[in-house]
N, CA and C of each residue as an Amber inpcrd file, in Angstrom:
protein
   573
 -29.0210000  22.6640000 -48.5370000 -27.7840000  22.8540000 -48.5110000
 -27.4010000  24.1990000 -47.1740000 -28.4370000  23.3410000 -46.3040000
 -28.0700000  24.5510000 -45.2130000 -27.0280000  23.3920000 -44.3490000
 -26.1630000  23.6360000 -43.2750000 -25.1320000  23.0000000 -42.4380000
 -25.2530000  23.7020000 -40.8370000 -25.3360000  23.4320000 -40.1580000
 -25.2890000  23.5200000 -38.7730000 -24.1680000  23.2580000 -38.4750000
 -23.3050000  24.1930000 -37.1080000 -22.0090000  23.6640000 -36.6680000
 -22.0980000  24.3020000 -34.8380000 -21.7050000  23.5000000 -34.4920000
 -22.2040000  23.8640000 -32.9120000 -20.5080000  24.4540000 -32.6880000
 -20.7540000  26.0940000 -32.3300000 -19.3450000  26.8640000 -32.3530000
 -19.5030000  27.4060000 -30.7430000 -18.1340000  28.3600000 -30.6500000
 -18.6140000  28.9350000 -29.9610000 -18.1410000  28.7170000 -28.2900000
 -18.9610000  29.2590000 -27.6030000 -18.8920000  28.9480000 -25.9140000
 -19.6150000  27.3750000 -26.0890000 -20.6700000  27.0770000 -26.8070000
 -20.9490000  25.6020000 -26.9680000 -19.9770000  24.6600000 -26.9980000
 -18.9900000  25.3250000 -28.5630000 -17.9290000  23.8460000 -28.5600000
 -17.0380000  24.0640000 -27.6710000 -16.7800000  25.2740000 -27.1000000
 -15.6880000  25.2930000 -25.2650000 -15.9440000  24.4280000 -24.6190000
 -17.3150000  24.3920000 -24.2100000 -17.8770000  23.9350000 -23.0320000
 -17.7050000  21.9330000 -23.5000000 -17.9720000  22.1390000 -24.2730000
 -17.8910000  20.6200000 -25.2550000 -16.5760000  20.1010000 -24.6370000
 -15.6000000  20.8820000 -25.2020000 -14.4160000  19.9910000 -24.8610000
 -14.0350000  20.4400000 -23.7190000 -14.4820000  21.2420000 -22.9440000
 -14.4850000  20.9880000 -21.3540000 -14.6420000  20.1100000 -21.0870000
 -15.6620000  19.5850000 -21.0890000 -16.5730000  18.2490000 -20.6980000
 -15.5420000  16.9660000 -20.9590000 -15.2970000  17.0220000 -22.5700000
 -14.2550000  16.0560000 -22.9070000 -13.2370000  15.8690000 -21.8230000
 -12.3940000  17.1690000 -21.8450000 -11.4210000  17.2960000 -20.8020000
 -11.2980000  16.5660000 -19.7680000 -12.7210000  16.9500000 -18.6810000
 -12.6720000  16.4980000 -17.7790000 -12.9790000  14.8860000 -17.4980000
 -14.0840000  14.6730000 -18.3110000 -14.4510000  13.3570000 -18.3190000
 -13.3290000  12.7220000 -18.5530000 -12.1270000  12.9470000 -19.1650000
 -10.8780000  11.7610000 -19.3600000 -10.1730000  12.1050000 -17.7700000
 -10.1470000  13.3400000 -17.2910000  -9.2380000  13.5090000 -16.1410000
  -9.7580000  12.9360000 -15.1480000 -11.6020000  12.7600000 -15.1760000
 -11.8170000  11.8320000 -14.2300000 -11.5850000  10.6370000 -14.1780000
 -11.3200000   9.9270000 -15.4100000 -11.3330000   7.9860000 -15.4790000
  -9.5470000   8.3420000 -15.4470000  -8.7720000   9.3360000 -16.2550000
  -7.4220000   9.2420000 -15.0430000  -7.5310000   9.0690000 -13.9450000
  -7.8210000  10.0790000 -12.9930000  -7.5200000   9.9580000 -11.8210000
  -8.1510000   8.8060000 -11.5070000  -9.1020000   7.6920000 -11.6820000
  -9.4690000   6.5180000 -11.0490000  -8.7990000   5.3300000 -11.3250000
  -7.5530000   5.4230000 -12.5500000  -7.2260000   4.7040000 -12.9950000
  -5.8380000   4.2710000 -12.0620000  -5.5670000   5.6420000 -12.0670000
  -4.1620000   6.1580000 -11.4930000  -4.1420000   5.4200000  -9.6450000
  -5.5480000   6.3450000  -9.3100000  -5.6920000   5.5380000  -8.1300000
  -5.9860000   4.3040000  -7.6820000  -6.3190000   3.4150000  -8.6250000
  -7.0450000   2.1700000  -8.8660000  -4.9640000   1.4510000  -8.5140000
  -4.4550000   1.6390000  -9.4810000  -2.8650000   1.1970000  -9.4140000
  -1.9810000   1.6660000  -8.2700000  -2.3700000   2.6570000  -7.5800000
  -1.5720000   3.0450000  -6.1020000  -2.4710000   2.2850000  -5.4050000
  -3.4680000   2.1980000  -4.9510000  -4.1670000   1.2810000  -4.2470000
  -3.9480000   0.0340000  -3.9470000  -4.0280000  -0.7860000  -5.4910000
  -3.2140000  -1.5050000  -5.6380000  -1.9400000  -2.3800000  -5.4260000
  -1.1630000  -1.4720000  -5.4120000   0.0180000  -1.4830000  -5.0190000
   0.3550000  -1.8060000  -3.6480000  -0.0580000  -0.5840000  -2.5160000
  -0.3790000  -0.7020000  -1.4990000  -0.7790000  -1.5860000  -0.8710000
  -2.0320000  -2.1440000  -1.1440000  -2.7360000  -3.1580000  -0.5150000
  -2.4650000  -4.4800000  -0.9530000  -1.5810000  -4.2320000  -2.0630000
  -1.0230000  -5.9140000  -2.8250000  -1.7730000  -6.4690000  -2.9790000
  -2.7110000  -6.2050000  -3.5490000  -4.3610000  -6.9250000  -3.9340000
  -4.9980000  -6.1100000  -4.9300000  -5.8370000  -6.5620000  -5.5350000
  -6.9060000  -5.9520000  -6.8770000  -8.2440000  -6.2500000  -5.7720000
  -8.5680000  -7.0830000  -4.9880000  -9.9430000  -6.4290000  -4.4640000
 -10.1430000  -5.6020000  -3.8330000  -9.2040000  -5.2830000  -2.5140000
  -9.7190000  -3.9000000  -1.6090000  -9.5620000  -2.7670000  -2.5560000
  -8.8990000  -2.4320000  -3.4430000  -9.0740000  -0.9190000  -4.1620000
 -10.3230000  -1.1660000  -5.2340000 -10.6930000  -2.4350000  -5.5770000
 -12.3630000  -2.4400000  -6.1680000 -13.5990000  -2.0510000  -5.3400000
 -12.9830000  -3.2200000  -4.7220000 -14.2090000  -2.2810000  -3.1590000
 -14.5780000  -0.7930000  -3.1400000 -12.8480000  -0.3670000  -2.9930000
 -13.0930000   1.0730000  -2.4610000 -14.0040000   1.5590000  -3.3950000
 -13.3140000   1.5810000  -4.6880000 -13.6660000   2.4260000  -5.7320000
 -14.8640000   2.3580000  -6.0660000 -15.5090000   1.2810000  -5.6680000
 -16.9480000   0.6110000  -6.0120000 -18.4550000   2.0720000  -5.1620000
 -17.9770000   2.5520000  -4.3650000 -18.4170000   3.6960000  -3.7190000
 -18.5850000   4.8510000  -4.5570000 -17.2960000   4.8740000  -5.6030000
 -17.2470000   6.0390000  -6.0860000 -18.4260000   6.5820000  -7.1130000
 -18.9700000   5.2550000  -8.3200000 -19.8580000   5.6320000  -9.0950000
 -21.3840000   5.7590000  -8.2970000 -21.4560000   5.4140000  -7.6110000
 -22.2030000   5.1180000  -7.1780000 -22.8790000   6.1520000  -5.6910000
 -21.6800000   6.9160000  -5.4150000 -21.8040000   8.2740000  -5.1420000
 -21.9610000   9.3730000  -6.3040000 -22.3130000   9.1240000  -7.1410000
 -22.6430000  10.2030000  -8.2620000 -24.1870000  10.0160000  -8.2160000
 -24.3140000   9.1930000  -8.0610000 -26.3320000   9.4080000  -7.5530000
 -26.6790000  10.7330000  -6.6800000 -25.7370000  11.1340000  -5.3630000
 -25.4740000  11.8210000  -4.3120000 -25.5350000  13.1670000  -5.2710000
 -24.4230000  13.4810000  -5.8600000 -24.3320000  14.4580000  -6.9560000
 -25.4730000  14.7250000  -7.7070000 -25.6200000  13.7220000  -8.4360000
 -27.3800000  14.0290000  -9.4060000 -28.2770000  14.7120000  -8.4300000
 -28.6810000  14.1760000  -7.5360000 -29.4270000  14.5120000  -6.6750000
 -29.2670000  16.2570000  -6.3260000 -28.2850000  16.1580000  -6.0190000
 -27.8880000  17.1420000  -4.9140000 -28.1260000  18.5050000  -6.2860000
 -27.4760000  18.3300000  -7.2820000 -27.7870000  19.6020000  -8.1320000
 -29.5390000  19.4780000  -9.1700000 -29.7510000  18.4000000  -8.5870000
 -31.6720000  18.1310000  -9.2460000 -32.4620000  19.1320000  -8.0530000
 -32.1140000  18.7650000  -6.8520000 -32.7950000  19.2610000  -5.6980000
 -32.5730000  21.4270000  -5.9110000 -31.1650000  21.3700000  -5.9480000
 -31.3690000  23.0110000  -5.7940000 -31.0000000  23.6990000  -7.1920000
 -31.7160000  22.6730000  -8.4230000 -31.9150000  23.4230000  -9.2640000
 -30.5700000  23.7920000 -10.2880000 -29.6060000  23.1110000 -10.2010000
 -28.0660000  23.4230000 -10.9580000 -27.8690000  22.8350000 -12.0440000
 -27.5430000  23.1330000 -13.0770000 -27.2710000  22.7130000 -14.0110000
 -25.7600000  21.8450000 -13.6300000 -25.0330000  21.1780000 -14.8820000
 -23.7060000  20.3570000 -14.5870000 -23.5760000  21.5790000 -15.3470000
 -22.0400000  21.4380000 -14.6920000 -21.0380000  22.3580000 -15.5040000
 -19.9480000  22.3220000 -15.3310000 -18.3250000  22.7390000 -15.6840000
 -17.5150000  22.2770000 -15.6840000 -17.1010000  22.0770000 -14.3710000
 -17.3230000  23.9190000 -13.4500000 -16.9980000  23.2390000 -11.8550000
 -17.8220000  22.0790000 -11.2980000 -19.2110000  21.9310000 -10.8100000
 -19.6150000  20.7350000 -10.9150000 -18.6420000  19.3950000 -11.3670000
 -18.1020000  19.1500000 -11.8800000 -17.3870000  17.6620000 -12.8080000
 -15.9320000  17.9550000 -11.9760000 -15.6170000  19.2800000 -11.4750000
 -14.2470000  19.5090000 -10.9360000 -14.3500000  18.8760000  -9.5420000
 -15.7850000  19.3350000  -9.1960000 -16.5730000  18.8000000  -7.9500000
 -16.3070000  17.4830000  -7.2020000 -16.5060000  16.5870000  -8.7170000
 -16.2340000  14.8710000  -8.6480000 -15.2750000  14.6920000  -8.5720000
 -14.3930000  15.5230000  -9.3760000 -12.8900000  14.5320000  -8.4690000
 -12.3830000  14.9060000  -7.3540000 -13.0620000  16.2160000  -6.9160000
 -12.8370000  16.2060000  -5.4440000 -13.3310000  14.9900000  -4.5380000
 -14.5010000  14.8280000  -4.9870000 -15.0030000  14.3530000  -4.3200000
 -14.8690000  12.6370000  -4.3420000 -14.5450000  12.0130000  -5.4480000
 -13.9290000  11.0980000  -5.6860000 -12.5010000  10.5390000  -5.0480000
 -11.2460000  11.9680000  -4.8820000 -10.4580000  11.8410000  -4.0070000
 -11.0500000  11.3390000  -2.1870000 -11.4480000  12.0060000  -1.5160000
 -12.3320000  12.3180000  -0.3670000 -13.0350000  10.9430000  -0.2360000
 -13.6640000  10.1360000  -0.9340000 -14.0260000   8.9740000  -1.1070000
 -13.3520000   7.8150000  -1.2090000 -12.5270000   7.5820000  -1.5350000
 -11.6500000   7.0230000  -1.7120000 -10.3330000   7.1840000  -0.5480000
 -10.5580000   7.8960000   0.0070000  -9.7500000   8.3720000   1.4040000
 -10.5480000   7.6490000   2.4200000 -11.8220000   8.1020000   2.6840000
 -12.7710000   6.9290000   3.2030000 -12.7380000   5.4760000   3.4640000
 -12.4740000   5.4190000   2.2260000 -12.6380000   3.8470000   2.0530000
 -11.3310000   3.2750000   2.6090000  -9.8540000   3.5570000   2.1770000
  -8.7860000   3.4750000   2.6230000  -8.9360000   3.2890000   4.0700000
  -9.5210000   3.7880000   4.7090000  -9.2880000   4.0210000   6.3870000
  -9.9800000   3.2870000   6.9450000 -11.5850000   2.3960000   6.6550000
 -12.2420000   1.3860000   6.4770000 -11.2750000   0.3790000   6.6310000
 -11.4160000   0.1340000   5.0850000 -10.7320000  -1.1940000   4.6020000
  -9.4010000  -1.5960000   5.0170000  -8.3300000  -0.3650000   5.7310000
  -7.0380000  -1.1130000   6.3830000  -7.0910000  -1.6780000   7.6090000
  -8.1750000  -0.6680000   8.5950000  -8.3100000  -1.3590000   9.7880000
  -9.0850000  -2.4630000   9.8250000  -9.9300000  -2.9300000   8.6910000
 -10.9930000  -4.2150000   8.7370000  -9.1830000  -5.3000000   8.1660000
  -8.7910000  -4.6310000   7.0030000  -7.5640000  -6.1450000   6.8250000
  -7.0390000  -5.8820000   7.9670000  -6.3760000  -5.2670000   8.6210000
  -6.0390000  -5.4230000   9.9560000  -6.4450000  -6.5730000  10.8810000
  -7.3910000  -6.2750000  11.0660000  -8.4860000  -6.9240000  11.9640000
  -8.2490000  -8.9750000  11.4180000  -8.4140000  -8.8710000  10.1330000
  -8.3970000  -9.9790000  10.0300000  -7.1900000 -10.9620000   9.8420000
  -5.9020000  -9.8160000   9.4690000  -5.0720000 -10.7810000   9.5500000
  -4.3160000 -10.8380000  11.4380000  -4.7810000 -10.0080000  12.2950000
  -5.3240000 -10.3670000  13.8230000  -5.4290000 -11.4060000  14.1250000
  -6.6530000 -12.3890000  13.4150000  -6.8850000 -13.2990000  13.3380000
  -8.4540000 -13.3670000  13.5800000  -8.9960000 -12.4570000  13.4780000
 -10.5850000 -11.9040000  13.9210000 -11.2250000 -12.3460000  12.2340000
 -12.4270000 -12.7490000  12.9070000 -13.8420000 -13.0710000  11.9320000
 -14.1290000 -12.4730000  10.6280000 -14.1450000 -12.4190000   9.5030000
 -14.5630000 -11.2400000   8.7500000 -15.5260000 -10.6950000   8.8580000
 -16.7610000 -11.2550000   9.5020000 -17.8130000 -10.3990000   9.1330000
 -17.6950000  -9.4530000  11.1800000 -16.9350000  -9.9370000  11.6080000
 -16.3680000  -9.1740000  13.0240000 -15.3950000  -7.9990000  12.8810000
 -14.4680000  -8.3230000  11.9480000 -13.3940000  -7.4350000  11.6970000
 -14.0500000  -6.4520000  10.6530000 -15.3550000  -6.9830000  10.3460000
 -15.7350000  -5.8170000   9.5920000 -16.9460000  -4.9330000  10.2580000
 -17.3970000  -5.1640000  11.5420000 -18.1090000  -4.5690000  12.1660000
 -16.8600000  -3.6170000  13.2710000 -16.1550000  -4.3450000  13.6620000
 -15.2770000  -3.3390000  14.4270000 -14.6530000  -2.5270000  13.6850000
 -14.1400000  -2.1720000  12.3180000 -13.6050000  -1.6630000  11.5520000
 -14.6280000  -0.2320000  11.4490000 -15.8310000  -0.7590000  11.3570000
 -16.7410000   0.2670000  10.6730000 -17.2180000   1.0040000  12.3980000
 -16.5890000   0.3450000  13.3720000 -17.0860000   1.1190000  14.9440000
 -16.2240000   1.8070000  15.1510000 -14.9550000   1.2140000  14.8210000
 -13.9640000   2.0250000  15.1660000 -13.1070000   3.1210000  14.1030000
 -13.5160000   3.3800000  13.0440000 -13.6650000   4.2720000  12.4520000
 -14.4400000   4.8360000  11.6690000 -15.7390000   4.6520000  12.7430000
 -16.9440000   5.7750000  12.0250000 -16.5460000   7.3290000  11.9260000
 -16.3400000   7.6460000  13.3890000 -16.0340000   8.6460000  13.6950000
 -14.6750000   9.6570000  12.9730000 -13.6710000   8.9440000  12.4340000
 -12.8950000   9.5780000  11.8140000 -13.5540000   9.9460000  10.4240000
 -13.5640000   9.0800000   9.9000000 -14.9610000   9.1030000   8.4830000
 -16.0660000  10.5100000   8.7700000 -16.6720000  10.4070000   9.7350000
 -17.6140000  11.2090000   9.9440000 -17.0150000  12.8570000  10.2760000
 -16.1800000  12.7800000  10.6090000 -15.1730000  13.6590000  11.1310000
 -14.5100000  14.1930000   9.5410000 -14.1610000  13.8030000   8.8470000
 -14.1260000  14.1150000   7.4260000 -15.1310000  14.4400000   6.4340000
 -15.8910000  13.7820000   6.5650000 -17.2080000  14.7110000   5.8720000
 -17.8930000  15.3260000   6.2070000 -18.0700000  15.6200000   7.8710000
 -18.8380000  17.1300000   8.4100000 -17.8830000  17.6470000   7.9440000
 -16.1830000  18.2940000   8.1910000 -15.7020000  18.9780000   7.9700000
 -15.7080000  19.5380000   6.3900000 -15.8290000  18.8930000   5.5190000
 -15.8210000  18.7060000   4.0140000 -17.1660000  19.7490000   3.7880000
 -18.5490000  19.4030000   4.1560000 -19.7150000  19.8310000   4.0310000
 -19.8690000  20.7020000   4.6310000 -19.2620000  21.1360000   5.7940000
 -19.8000000  22.1560000   6.4170000 -18.6260000  23.3750000   5.7320000
 -17.3900000  22.8310000   5.1250000 -16.5720000  23.8350000   4.7380000
 -17.7150000  23.9940000   3.3080000 -17.7340000  23.7820000   2.8810000
 -18.6490000  23.8230000   1.7780000 -19.9540000  24.6430000   1.6390000
 -20.8710000  24.3250000   2.7110000 -21.9370000  25.0790000   2.2820000
 -21.7530000  26.6780000   2.5370000 -21.4240000  27.2590000   2.7890000
 -20.6770000  28.7990000   2.1750000 -20.7870000  28.7580000   0.5920000
 -19.9610000  28.1690000   0.0490000 -19.8200000  28.5090000  -0.7810000
 -20.9620000  27.9280000  -2.1230000 -21.7760000  26.3060000  -1.5600000
 -22.9390000  25.9760000  -1.9990000 -24.2000000  27.0040000  -1.8040000
 -24.1610000  28.0820000  -1.3460000 -25.2640000  28.8570000  -0.6100000
 -24.8960000  30.2060000  -1.7950000 -23.9240000  30.3810000  -2.1220000
 -23.5060000  31.4730000  -3.2200000 -22.9080000  32.2690000  -2.3470000
 -22.5490000  32.6960000  -1.0220000 -22.3800000  33.5110000  -0.4360000
 -20.9610000  34.4510000  -0.8410000 -21.0350000  35.5460000  -0.6830000
 -19.5460000  36.2170000  -1.1940000 -19.0360000  36.3300000  -2.7650000
 -18.4950000  36.9440000  -2.8180000 -18.2330000  37.7280000  -4.9040000
 -17.6130000  36.1480000  -5.1720000 -18.2650000  35.8180000  -6.2870000
 -17.9190000  35.1400000  -7.4650000 -18.0030000  33.3910000  -6.8820000
 -18.9120000  33.9110000  -5.7980000 -18.7800000  31.9420000  -4.9160000
 -20.0120000  31.2740000  -5.9610000 -21.0790000  32.2050000  -6.8760000
 -22.0180000  31.6980000  -8.0600000 -21.0670000  31.1040000  -8.7380000
 -19.7580000  31.0080000  -9.2610000 -19.5280000  30.3180000 -10.0140000
 -18.8370000  28.7440000  -9.3760000 -18.6440000  28.9840000  -8.4010000
 -18.2530000  27.5420000  -7.5860000 -18.8880000  26.9950000  -7.5100000
 -20.0900000  27.3210000  -7.0860000 -21.6500000  26.8560000  -6.0750000
 -21.8950000  25.1100000  -6.9000000 -22.2680000  25.1630000  -7.8470000
 -21.7820000  24.0940000  -8.1300000 -21.3010000  22.9950000  -7.7690000
 -19.5660000  23.1700000  -7.8120000 -18.5500000  22.5430000  -7.4240000
 -19.5060000  21.9280000  -5.8450000 -19.5420000  23.0450000  -5.3540000
 -19.4910000  22.9690000  -3.9420000 -20.9850000  21.8480000  -3.2100000
 -22.0870000  22.4190000  -4.2200000 -23.5130000  21.7430000  -4.0290000
 -23.0560000  19.9490000  -4.4510000 -22.3050000  19.6070000  -5.4390000
 -21.9120000  18.2520000  -5.7550000 -21.2490000  17.4770000  -4.8160000
 -20.8350000  18.2490000  -4.3860000 -19.4490000  17.6040000  -3.3170000
 -20.1010000  17.5460000  -1.6880000 -20.7730000  18.4030000  -1.3270000
 -21.8830000  18.4590000  -0.3520000 -22.6050000  16.7020000  -1.0270000
 -23.4970000  16.4690000  -2.0890000 -24.5300000  15.5660000  -2.3030000
 -23.8640000  14.3880000  -2.1630000 -22.9220000  15.1380000  -2.9470000
 -22.3980000  13.0000000  -3.5710000 -21.5620000  12.5950000  -1.9820000
 -20.7020000  13.4590000  -1.3300000 -19.8170000  13.3090000  -0.3580000
 -20.9450000  12.7460000   1.2170000 -22.0620000  13.2830000   1.2480000
 -23.4290000  12.5860000   1.9360000 -24.0320000  11.1370000   1.6130000
 -24.0590000  11.1970000   0.4700000 -24.3470000   9.4780000   0.2000000
 -23.6030000   8.8490000   0.2140000 -21.8670000   9.4080000  -0.2490000
 -20.8830000   8.2240000  -0.1360000 -20.5620000   7.9970000   1.2790000
 -20.5570000   8.7190000   2.2780000 -20.2560000   8.4670000   3.4630000
 -20.8880000   7.0050000   3.9640000 -22.5820000   7.4860000   3.3430000
 -23.0480000   6.5290000   3.6940000 -23.1140000   4.8550000   2.9920000
 -22.5670000   4.7240000   1.6490000 -22.3560000   3.7680000   1.5060000
 -20.9010000   3.3750000   1.7820000 -19.9970000   3.8580000   2.1620000
 -18.6000000   3.3340000   2.6560000 -19.2370000   3.3920000   4.4860000
 -19.7600000   3.4120000   5.1230000 -20.0520000   2.4980000   6.3220000
 -20.6820000   1.8380000   6.1860000 -21.8050000   1.2770000   5.1530000
 -22.4190000   0.1440000   5.2500000 -22.3480000  -0.8440000   3.7170000
 -22.1010000  -0.2130000   2.6380000 -22.3670000  -0.7990000   1.6240000
 -20.5390000  -1.6120000   1.0860000 -19.5890000  -0.5800000   1.3630000
 -18.3760000  -1.2820000   1.4480000 -17.8160000  -2.4280000   2.2260000
 -17.8700000  -2.3610000   3.5710000 -18.2110000  -3.3760000   4.3430000
 -18.6170000  -4.8050000   3.6020000 -19.7450000  -4.6760000   3.6540000
 -20.5900000  -5.5840000   3.0460000 -20.5250000  -6.2140000   1.8180000
 -20.0150000  -5.3470000   0.6490000 -19.3290000  -5.5560000  -0.1860000
 -18.3090000  -6.3280000  -0.0740000 -17.2020000  -6.1950000   0.4600000
 -16.0240000  -6.6050000   1.0470000 -16.2550000  -7.9550000   1.6050000
 -16.9880000  -7.8540000   2.9510000 -17.3890000  -9.4360000   3.2570000
 -17.4030000 -10.5060000   2.5720000 -18.1170000  -9.8880000   1.2100000
 -19.1150000 -11.0930000   0.1500000 -18.5180000 -11.1970000  -0.6880000
 -17.2690000 -10.5920000  -1.3950000 -16.4040000 -10.5400000  -1.8650000
 -14.9550000 -11.5470000  -0.7420000 -14.6850000 -11.2470000   0.0550000
 -13.6160000 -11.6160000   0.9340000 -14.2160000 -13.0500000   1.4140000
 -15.1010000 -12.9330000   1.7510000 -15.6860000 -14.6830000   2.3080000
 -16.4280000 -15.5920000   1.0080000 -16.7840000 -15.0660000  -0.5560000
 -15.8020000 -15.9680000  -1.4880000 -14.7360000 -16.1400000  -1.7050000
 -13.5890000 -15.1670000  -1.8730000 -12.2330000 -15.8610000  -1.9260000
 -12.2340000 -16.6640000  -1.1080000 -12.4250000 -16.5000000   0.1260000
 -11.8600000 -17.8840000   1.0110000 -12.4340000 -18.9820000   1.0260000
 -13.8800000 -18.9050000   0.5660000 -14.3090000 -20.3080000   0.4000000
 -13.8360000 -21.2280000  -0.8060000 -13.2710000 -20.1350000  -1.5280000
 -12.8840000 -20.3180000  -3.0670000 -11.2400000 -21.4610000  -2.5280000
 -10.9780000 -20.6750000  -2.1650000  -9.4260000 -20.3020000  -1.3670000
  -9.3320000 -22.0340000  -0.6950000 -10.6040000 -22.3200000   0.4920000
 -10.1500000 -23.3850000   1.0810000 -10.8030000 -24.6770000   0.3480000
 -11.2880000 -24.6020000  -0.7250000 -11.9980000 -26.0320000  -1.2440000
 -10.6550000 -26.2760000  -2.3650000 -10.2270000 -25.1060000  -2.4700000
  -8.6060000 -25.7580000  -3.4570000  -7.7480000 -26.0550000  -2.3740000
  -7.6770000 -25.6740000  -1.1730000  -7.0110000 -26.5540000  -0.5920000
  -7.2140000 -27.9640000   0.2080000  -8.9060000 -28.0890000   0.2110000
  -8.6270000 -29.3980000  -0.2130000  -8.9940000 -30.4000000  -0.6090000
  -9.0840000 -29.8050000  -2.1920000  -9.1640000 -30.7870000  -3.1780000
  -7.4400000 -31.2800000  -3.4370000  -6.1730000 -30.4960000  -2.9810000
  -4.9960000 -31.0350000  -3.0390000  -4.6170000 -32.1130000  -2.3510000
  -5.5630000 -31.9730000  -0.8070000  -5.0920000 -33.2390000   0.3350000
  -5.4310000 -34.6620000  -0.7500000
């Protein structure tokens, strides 16, 4: 006749995790909708957002490497990370799309876009990572509270930059190539 109930701080932590999980999902859905309306396509936002869950492995690795537990501040770092990853992806895909509209070959457009956007993407990443380093080391009063956020952002952003520069253009080329081939087959069938 004994029951156990999780209460107190553990219950508050559970509620916080649930609320932040919902906030992350809502943020991703809203970002997708805004990008879909801006790009007037469902393809580009999908490709850009594909790097967000993959950057999660960088977060997990950084937290594991530093011995940091998953805390509410680390989840807040995930929301911040999603914004920066999406920003880097938008910068790259927008240039790629402009090059394609100018008549450039799909693969050449991806290579040129990567080459021309490498510096801005690296600058965004480096400024964010270097700005988070003092916080990640726990320097200053109260920094130990926000250190998990900084560690999550540093780990996720480091990996997501590589994904943005390599994986996102590759995925875009594969999907856009498939769409182009399918469209040309339909056009050929109508003749």
